[in-house]
mmCIF file of C-alpha atoms in Angstrom:
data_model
loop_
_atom_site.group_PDB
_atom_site.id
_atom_site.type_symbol
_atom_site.label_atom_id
_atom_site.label_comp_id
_atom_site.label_asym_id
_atom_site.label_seq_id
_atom_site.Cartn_x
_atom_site.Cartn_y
_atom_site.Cartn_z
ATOM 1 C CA UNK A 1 24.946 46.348 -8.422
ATOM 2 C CA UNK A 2 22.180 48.172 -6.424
ATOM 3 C CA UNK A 3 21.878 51.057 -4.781
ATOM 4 C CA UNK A 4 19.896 52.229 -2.187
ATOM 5 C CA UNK A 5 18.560 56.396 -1.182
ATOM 6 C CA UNK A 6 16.509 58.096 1.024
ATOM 7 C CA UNK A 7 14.706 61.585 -0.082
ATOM 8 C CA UNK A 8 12.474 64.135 1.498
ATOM 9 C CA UNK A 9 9.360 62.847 -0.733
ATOM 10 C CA UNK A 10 9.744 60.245 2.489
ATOM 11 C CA UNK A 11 10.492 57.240 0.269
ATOM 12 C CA UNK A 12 13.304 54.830 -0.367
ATOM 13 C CA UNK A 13 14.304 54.039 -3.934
ATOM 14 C CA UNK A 14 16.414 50.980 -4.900
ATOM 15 C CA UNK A 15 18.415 51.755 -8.427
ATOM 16 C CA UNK A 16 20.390 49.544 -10.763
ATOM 17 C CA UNK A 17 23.664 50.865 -11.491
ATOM 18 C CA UNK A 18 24.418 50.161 -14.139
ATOM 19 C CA UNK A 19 21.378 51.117 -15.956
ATOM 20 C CA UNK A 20 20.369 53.971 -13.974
ATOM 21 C CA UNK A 21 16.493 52.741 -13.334
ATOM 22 C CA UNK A 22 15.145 52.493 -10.816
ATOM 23 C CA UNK A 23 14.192 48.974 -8.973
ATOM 24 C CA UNK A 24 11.672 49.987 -6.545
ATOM 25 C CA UNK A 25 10.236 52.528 -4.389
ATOM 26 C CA UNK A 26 9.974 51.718 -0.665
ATOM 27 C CA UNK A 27 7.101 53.680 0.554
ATOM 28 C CA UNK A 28 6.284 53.664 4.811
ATOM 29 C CA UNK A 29 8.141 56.343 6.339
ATOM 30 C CA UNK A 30 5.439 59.512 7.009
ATOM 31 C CA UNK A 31 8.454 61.666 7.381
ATOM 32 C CA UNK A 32 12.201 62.448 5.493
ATOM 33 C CA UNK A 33 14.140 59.616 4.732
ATOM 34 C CA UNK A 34 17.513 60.669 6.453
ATOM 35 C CA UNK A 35 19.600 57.201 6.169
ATOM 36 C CA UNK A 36 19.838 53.798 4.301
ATOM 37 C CA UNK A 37 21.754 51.157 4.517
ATOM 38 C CA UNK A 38 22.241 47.391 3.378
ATOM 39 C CA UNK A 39 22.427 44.402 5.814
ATOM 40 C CA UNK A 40 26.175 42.649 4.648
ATOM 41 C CA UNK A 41 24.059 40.122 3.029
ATOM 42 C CA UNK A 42 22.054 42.578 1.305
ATOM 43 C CA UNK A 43 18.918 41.013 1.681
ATOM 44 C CA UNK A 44 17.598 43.819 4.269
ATOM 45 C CA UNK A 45 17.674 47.632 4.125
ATOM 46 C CA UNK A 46 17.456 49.534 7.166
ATOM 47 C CA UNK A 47 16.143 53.166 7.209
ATOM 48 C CA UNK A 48 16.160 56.199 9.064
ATOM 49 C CA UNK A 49 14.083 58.871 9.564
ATOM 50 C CA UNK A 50 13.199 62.116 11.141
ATOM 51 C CA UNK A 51 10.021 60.886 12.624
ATOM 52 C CA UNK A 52 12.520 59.326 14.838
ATOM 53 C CA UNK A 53 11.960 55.676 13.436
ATOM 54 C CA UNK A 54 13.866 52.743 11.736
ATOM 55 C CA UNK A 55 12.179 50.438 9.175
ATOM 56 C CA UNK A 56 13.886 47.693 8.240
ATOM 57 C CA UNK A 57 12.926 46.171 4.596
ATOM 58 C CA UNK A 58 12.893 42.961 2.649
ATOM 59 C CA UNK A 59 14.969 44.324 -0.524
ATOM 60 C CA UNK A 60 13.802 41.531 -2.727
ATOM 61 C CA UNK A 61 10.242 42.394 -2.073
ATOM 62 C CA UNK A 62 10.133 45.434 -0.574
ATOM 63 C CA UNK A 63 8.319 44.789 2.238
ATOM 64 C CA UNK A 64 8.560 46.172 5.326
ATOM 65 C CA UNK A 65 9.850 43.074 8.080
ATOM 66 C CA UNK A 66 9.934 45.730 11.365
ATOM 67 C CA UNK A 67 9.866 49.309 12.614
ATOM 68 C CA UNK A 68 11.620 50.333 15.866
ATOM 69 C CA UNK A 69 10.234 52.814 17.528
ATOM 70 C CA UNK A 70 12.402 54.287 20.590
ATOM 71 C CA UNK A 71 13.999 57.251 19.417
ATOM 72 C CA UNK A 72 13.104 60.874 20.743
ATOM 73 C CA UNK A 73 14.865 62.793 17.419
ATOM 74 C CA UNK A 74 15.518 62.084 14.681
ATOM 75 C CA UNK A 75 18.144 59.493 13.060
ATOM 76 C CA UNK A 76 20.788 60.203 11.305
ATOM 77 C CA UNK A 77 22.619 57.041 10.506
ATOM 78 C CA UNK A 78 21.781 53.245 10.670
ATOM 79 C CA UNK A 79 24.311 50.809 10.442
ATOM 80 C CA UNK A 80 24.277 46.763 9.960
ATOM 81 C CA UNK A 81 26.552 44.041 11.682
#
């Protein structure tokens, strides 16, 4: 199992459970990572930030696949459907 979490050092970071290591580090956002979350496939991460973005990521890879821009504030929670 995997786990996903957003910091103020503006990066994502993917971590094996069971283990405790860390995966990967997602690095894009110039600003606070304030959300994460998994697509219900888990093959994509969205993310949220106070620069009032969302980047959405290829977990596998960890490349970034899009950024919405829109927002006027920051965001506080993505979710997937």
């Amino acid at each position: 199992k995997l786990l996903a979490s957003g910091s103020g050092d503006n990066s994502i970071r993917i971590w094996e459970v069971a283990s405790g290591l860390e995966v990967k580090k997602l690095d894009g956002h110039a600003n606070t990572v304030t959300c994460v979350n998994w697509s219900p496939d888990s093959k994509l991460l969205a993310s949220g930030s106070d620069e009032n973005s969302i980047r959405v990521w290829e977990a596998a890879s960890g490349h970034e696949v899009g950024k919405l821009d829109g927002h006027t504030d920051w965001i506080y929670i993505v979710c997937a459907g």
